[in-house]
Each structure stands twice: as structure tokens, then as C-alpha cells.
């Protein structure tokens, strides 16, 4: 077994997540719902629906997408971040801080 196979989270050049099938299904279901919400918003705009109603739908869609991000972040913390810290790779902390800063800009 080479070093690439030993690191479930991967190195910078081959990074991959390792979510369970149930988690992937949950994330895809949520994203499909968000995709439907986006199509719905587009339809509301095309039908000249009252702006405040459209903004409400946009807010709900952003909330749903944030929920997906939170689930991904939780999984990342519990797996990749923990593993890399246990391996002595403290660079993951800077990566994590950058990720959190990106999420908080929204």
C-alpha cells in the first residue's frame, strides 16, 4: 500500500472526501431541493411576482445551501481535520480558518 492510499483525506494533489453513501445521498437530496428552489425563483421573476416574495424565496434557498455547507464542514472537522492533526499536520488549521472565513462572508 503506498502513501496515497494511507491518507483517507488525501494530499493536496489528490484530496477527496470520504462520505458514507447515506451522507452523500442526504447532501444530493438537499442540493436537488436547492436546485428546484433556484428554478422556482427564476420562474417567479419571469412571472413578475412581487419582489418581496422573491426575496423571501431567495433567503430560504440561501438557508438551505448554508445547511449543506454546515453538514460538509461538520464531516470535514470530524474526519479530515482530526486525522491530519493526529498526523502532526498543523497546516490544516490555516486551511480550516480560510474555509470558515469564506463561509462567514455570506
PDB file of C-alpha atoms in Angstrom:
ATOM      1  CA  UNK A   1       0.000   0.000   0.000  1.00  0.00           C
ATOM      2  CA  UNK A   2       1.557   3.327  -0.991  1.00  0.00           C
ATOM      3  CA  UNK A   3       1.322   6.574   0.978  1.00  0.00           C
ATOM      4  CA  UNK A   4      -1.515   7.884  -1.208  1.00  0.00           C
ATOM      5  CA  UNK A   5      -3.753   5.003  -0.101  1.00  0.00           C
ATOM      6  CA  UNK A   6      -2.993   5.525   3.579  1.00  0.00           C
ATOM      7  CA  UNK A   7      -4.380   9.072   3.710  1.00  0.00           C
ATOM      8  CA  UNK A   8      -8.162   8.913   3.510  1.00  0.00           C
ATOM      9  CA  UNK A   9      -8.376  12.687   3.111  1.00  0.00           C
ATOM     10  CA  UNK A  10      -5.551  12.728   0.626  1.00  0.00           C
ATOM     11  CA  UNK A  11      -2.683  15.020  -0.055  1.00  0.00           C
ATOM     12  CA  UNK A  12      -3.048  18.409  -1.701  1.00  0.00           C
ATOM     13  CA  UNK A  13      -2.810  16.875  -5.177  1.00  0.00           C
ATOM     14  CA  UNK A  14      -5.293  14.013  -4.665  1.00  0.00           C
ATOM     15  CA  UNK A  15      -7.680  15.252  -1.978  1.00  0.00           C
ATOM     16  CA  UNK A  16     -11.048  13.540  -1.866  1.00  0.00           C
ATOM     17  CA  UNK A  17     -13.757  13.347   0.725  1.00  0.00           C
ATOM     18  CA  UNK A  18     -14.868  10.024   2.094  1.00  0.00           C
ATOM     19  CA  UNK A  19     -18.530  10.439   2.943  1.00  0.00           C
ATOM     20  CA  UNK A  20     -20.746   7.470   3.591  1.00  0.00           C
ATOM     21  CA  UNK A  21     -23.324   6.618   0.956  1.00  0.00           C
ATOM     22  CA  UNK A  22     -26.077   7.810   3.335  1.00  0.00           C
ATOM     23  CA  UNK A  23     -24.352  11.176   3.780  1.00  0.00           C
ATOM     24  CA  UNK A  24     -23.838  11.576   0.042  1.00  0.00           C
ATOM     25  CA  UNK A  25     -27.487  10.742  -0.572  1.00  0.00           C
ATOM     26  CA  UNK A  26     -28.554  13.297   2.054  1.00  0.00           C
ATOM     27  CA  UNK A  27     -26.345  16.008   0.534  1.00  0.00           C
ATOM     28  CA  UNK A  28     -27.503  15.277  -3.014  1.00  0.00           C
ATOM     29  CA  UNK A  29     -31.152  15.316  -1.908  1.00  0.00           C
ATOM     30  CA  UNK A  30     -30.638  18.696  -0.247  1.00  0.00           C
ATOM     31  CA  UNK A  31     -28.850  20.059  -3.301  1.00  0.00           C
ATOM     32  CA  UNK A  32     -31.605  18.803  -5.591  1.00  0.00           C
ATOM     33  CA  UNK A  33     -34.064  20.708  -3.408  1.00  0.00           C
ATOM     34  CA  UNK A  34     -31.918  23.854  -3.669  1.00  0.00           C
ATOM     35  CA  UNK A  35     -31.747  23.393  -7.427  1.00  0.00           C
ATOM     36  CA  UNK A  36     -35.544  23.231  -7.524  1.00  0.00           C
ATOM     37  CA  UNK A  37     -35.777  26.354  -5.389  1.00  0.00           C
ATOM     38  CA  UNK A  38     -33.484  28.199  -7.814  1.00  0.00           C
ATOM     39  CA  UNK A  39     -35.663  27.156 -10.754  1.00  0.00           C
ATOM     40  CA  UNK A  40     -38.690  28.322  -8.774  1.00  0.00           C
ATOM     41  CA  UNK A  41     -37.110  31.717  -8.144  1.00  0.00           C
ATOM     42  CA  UNK A  42     -36.347  32.057 -11.831  1.00  0.00           C
ATOM     43  CA  UNK A  43     -39.985  31.288 -12.596  1.00  0.00           C
ATOM     44  CA  UNK A  44     -41.170  33.877 -10.072  1.00  0.00           C
ATOM     45  CA  UNK A  45     -39.040  36.518 -11.757  1.00  0.00           C
ATOM     46  CA  UNK A  46     -40.334  35.515 -15.186  1.00  0.00           C
ATOM     47  CA  UNK A  47     -43.919  35.830 -13.877  1.00  0.00           C
ATOM     48  CA  UNK A  48     -43.251  39.289 -12.384  1.00  0.00           C
ATOM     49  CA  UNK A  49     -44.091  38.102  -8.864  1.00  0.00           C
ATOM     50  CA  UNK A  50     -43.871  40.743  -6.123  1.00  0.00           C
ATOM     51  CA  UNK A  51     -40.208  41.398  -5.275  1.00  0.00           C
ATOM     52  CA  UNK A  52     -40.570  40.805  -1.533  1.00  0.00           C
ATOM     53  CA  UNK A  53     -41.958  37.324  -2.207  1.00  0.00           C
ATOM     54  CA  UNK A  54     -38.983  36.529  -4.440  1.00  0.00           C
ATOM     55  CA  UNK A  55     -36.548  37.814  -1.813  1.00  0.00           C
ATOM     56  CA  UNK A  56     -38.204  35.540   0.759  1.00  0.00           C
ATOM     57  CA  UNK A  57     -37.633  32.562  -1.533  1.00  0.00           C
ATOM     58  CA  UNK A  58     -34.012  33.603  -2.109  1.00  0.00           C
ATOM     59  CA  UNK A  59     -33.499  33.765   1.649  1.00  0.00           C
ATOM     60  CA  UNK A  60     -34.940  30.266   2.084  1.00  0.00           C
ATOM     61  CA  UNK A  61     -32.662  28.968  -0.675  1.00  0.00           C
ATOM     62  CA  UNK A  62     -29.588  30.544   0.902  1.00  0.00           C
ATOM     63  CA  UNK A  63     -30.534  28.953   4.216  1.00  0.00           C
ATOM     64  CA  UNK A  64     -30.866  25.541   2.579  1.00  0.00           C
ATOM     65  CA  UNK A  65     -27.466  25.916   0.905  1.00  0.00           C
ATOM     66  CA  UNK A  66     -25.925  27.002   4.210  1.00  0.00           C
ATOM     67  CA  UNK A  67     -27.275  23.800   5.769  1.00  0.00           C
ATOM     68  CA  UNK A  68     -25.427  21.773   3.154  1.00  0.00           C
ATOM     69  CA  UNK A  69     -22.235  23.705   3.896  1.00  0.00           C
ATOM     70  CA  UNK A  70     -22.646  23.106   7.641  1.00  0.00           C
ATOM     71  CA  UNK A  71     -23.037  19.369   7.120  1.00  0.00           C
ATOM     72  CA  UNK A  72     -19.945  19.277   4.923  1.00  0.00           C
ATOM     73  CA  UNK A  73     -17.960  21.329   7.432  1.00  0.00           C
ATOM     74  CA  UNK A  74     -19.006  19.038  10.280  1.00  0.00           C
ATOM     75  CA  UNK A  75     -17.903  15.960   8.361  1.00  0.00           C
ATOM     76  CA  UNK A  76     -14.649  17.646   7.391  1.00  0.00           C
ATOM     77  CA  UNK A  77     -13.889  18.548  11.005  1.00  0.00           C
ATOM     78  CA  UNK A  78     -14.704  15.084  12.341  1.00  0.00           C
ATOM     79  CA  UNK A  79     -12.660  13.252   9.734  1.00  0.00           C
ATOM     80  CA  UNK A  80     -10.016  15.030   7.675  1.00  0.00           C
ATOM     81  CA  UNK A  81      -9.144  17.742  10.174  1.00  0.00           C
ATOM     82  CA  UNK A  82      -8.881  15.329  13.110  1.00  0.00           C
ATOM     83  CA  UNK A  83      -6.828  12.847  11.072  1.00  0.00           C
ATOM     84  CA  UNK A  84      -4.421  15.469   9.808  1.00  0.00           C
ATOM     85  CA  UNK A  85      -3.897  16.970  13.265  1.00  0.00           C
ATOM     86  CA  UNK A  86      -3.272  13.480  14.679  1.00  0.00           C
ATOM     87  CA  UNK A  87      -0.667  13.019  11.944  1.00  0.00           C
ATOM     88  CA  UNK A  88       1.027  16.237  13.085  1.00  0.00           C
ATOM     89  CA  UNK A  89      -0.110  18.294  10.082  1.00  0.00           C
ATOM     90  CA  UNK A  90      -0.944  21.634  11.664  1.00  0.00           C
ATOM     91  CA  UNK A  91      -1.335  23.371   8.279  1.00  0.00           C
ATOM     92  CA  UNK A  92      -4.903  22.056   8.291  1.00  0.00           C
ATOM     93  CA  UNK A  93      -5.753  24.686  10.915  1.00  0.00           C
ATOM     94  CA  UNK A  94      -4.918  27.525   8.500  1.00  0.00           C
ATOM     95  CA  UNK A  95      -6.897  25.779   5.764  1.00  0.00           C
ATOM     96  CA  UNK A  96      -9.847  25.417   8.118  1.00  0.00           C
ATOM     97  CA  UNK A  97      -9.702  29.075   9.155  1.00  0.00           C
ATOM     98  CA  UNK A  98      -9.730  30.127   5.495  1.00  0.00           C
ATOM     99  CA  UNK A  99     -12.731  27.876   4.856  1.00  0.00           C
ATOM    100  CA  UNK A 100     -14.622  29.315   7.823  1.00  0.00           C
ATOM    101  CA  UNK A 101     -13.829  32.866   6.703  1.00  0.00           C
ATOM    102  CA  UNK A 102     -15.261  32.073   3.243  1.00  0.00           C
ATOM    103  CA  UNK A 103     -18.440  30.684   4.801  1.00  0.00           C
ATOM    104  CA  UNK A 104     -18.859  33.692   7.081  1.00  0.00           C
ATOM    105  CA  UNK A 105     -18.668  36.181   4.196  1.00  0.00           C
ATOM    106  CA  UNK A 106     -22.055  35.015   3.070  1.00  0.00           C
TER     107      UNK A 106
END
